[in-house]
Amino acid sequence: MWALFKEFVEFLRREKKWWLWPLALMLLLLAALLVFASSSGVAWALYPFM
């Protein structure tokens, strides 16, 4: 897993694709929200968006 992250960071440095950082961060936050909220008391609020 860490090798994939290191390769991604090296790709961003080499290709100067700094605009991908916010996109990747937002995707990770969305994934974390879906995973953690699906088993909690706020799951009812997310069902219309799934």
PDB file of N, CA and C in Angstrom, residues 23-39:
ATOM      1  N   LEU A  23      -8.050  16.629  -5.726  1.00  0.00           N
ATOM      2  CA  LEU A  23      -8.980  15.613  -6.225  1.00  0.00           C
ATOM      3  C   LEU A  23      -8.824  14.301  -5.464  1.00  0.00           C
ATOM      4  N   ALA A  24      -7.597  13.860  -5.282  1.00  0.00           N
ATOM      5  CA  ALA A  24      -7.343  12.617  -4.554  1.00  0.00           C
ATOM      6  C   ALA A  24      -7.771  12.744  -3.093  1.00  0.00           C
ATOM      7  N   LEU A  25      -7.525  13.893  -2.502  1.00  0.00           N
ATOM      8  CA  LEU A  25      -7.928  14.111  -1.109  1.00  0.00           C
ATOM      9  C   LEU A  25      -9.444  14.083  -0.960  1.00  0.00           C
ATOM     10  N   MET A  26     -10.152  14.707  -1.870  1.00  0.00           N
ATOM     11  CA  MET A  26     -11.616  14.707  -1.807  1.00  0.00           C
ATOM     12  C   MET A  26     -12.179  13.301  -2.000  1.00  0.00           C
ATOM     13  N   LEU A  27     -11.592  12.521  -2.890  1.00  0.00           N
ATOM     14  CA  LEU A  27     -12.053  11.143  -3.089  1.00  0.00           C
ATOM     15  C   LEU A  27     -11.817  10.294  -1.846  1.00  0.00           C
ATOM     16  N   LEU A  28     -10.687  10.479  -1.187  1.00  0.00           N
ATOM     17  CA  LEU A  28     -10.410   9.746   0.041  1.00  0.00           C
ATOM     18  C   LEU A  28     -11.370  10.143   1.159  1.00  0.00           C
ATOM     19  N   LEU A  29     -11.663  11.427   1.262  1.00  0.00           N
ATOM     20  CA  LEU A  29     -12.605  11.883   2.286  1.00  0.00           C
ATOM     21  C   LEU A  29     -14.010  11.374   2.020  1.00  0.00           C
ATOM     22  N   LEU A  30     -14.418  11.351   0.767  1.00  0.00           N
ATOM     23  CA  LEU A  30     -15.729  10.819   0.420  1.00  0.00           C
ATOM     24  C   LEU A  30     -15.819   9.333   0.734  1.00  0.00           C
ATOM     25  N   ALA A  31     -14.773   8.589   0.432  1.00  0.00           N
ATOM     26  CA  ALA A  31     -14.756   7.158   0.738  1.00  0.00           C
ATOM     27  C   ALA A  31     -14.820   6.928   2.241  1.00  0.00           C
ATOM     28  N   ALA A  32     -14.073   7.715   3.002  1.00  0.00           N
ATOM     29  CA  ALA A  32     -14.106   7.577   4.460  1.00  0.00           C
ATOM     30  C   ALA A  32     -15.488   7.920   5.010  1.00  0.00           C
ATOM     31  N   LEU A  33     -16.107   8.939   4.465  1.00  0.00           N
ATOM     32  CA  LEU A  33     -17.447   9.314   4.905  1.00  0.00           C
ATOM     33  C   LEU A  33     -18.441   8.193   4.645  1.00  0.00           C
ATOM     34  N   LEU A  34     -18.383   7.604   3.476  1.00  0.00           N
ATOM     35  CA  LEU A  34     -19.314   6.528   3.155  1.00  0.00           C
ATOM     36  C   LEU A  34     -19.085   5.296   4.017  1.00  0.00           C
ATOM     37  N   VAL A  35     -17.852   4.986   4.314  1.00  0.00           N
ATOM     38  CA  VAL A  35     -17.557   3.805   5.126  1.00  0.00           C
ATOM     39  C   VAL A  35     -17.985   4.010   6.567  1.00  0.00           C
ATOM     40  N   PHE A  36     -17.622   5.147   7.155  1.00  0.00           N
ATOM     41  CA  PHE A  36     -17.912   5.364   8.569  1.00  0.00           C
ATOM     42  C   PHE A  36     -19.358   5.750   8.838  1.00  0.00           C
ATOM     43  N   ALA A  37     -19.980   6.454   7.915  1.00  0.00           N
ATOM     44  CA  ALA A  37     -21.353   6.905   8.141  1.00  0.00           C
ATOM     45  C   ALA A  37     -22.364   5.797   7.885  1.00  0.00           C
ATOM     46  N   SER A  38     -22.000   4.794   7.118  1.00  0.00           N
ATOM     47  CA  SER A  38     -22.962   3.737   6.809  1.00  0.00           C
ATOM     48  C   SER A  38     -23.285   2.885   8.035  1.00  0.00           C
ATOM     49  N   SER A  39     -22.422   2.900   9.036  1.00  0.00           N
ATOM     50  CA  SER A  39     -22.674   2.090  10.227  1.00  0.00           C
ATOM     51  C   SER A  39     -22.996   2.947  11.446  1.00  0.00           C
TER      52      SER A  39
END
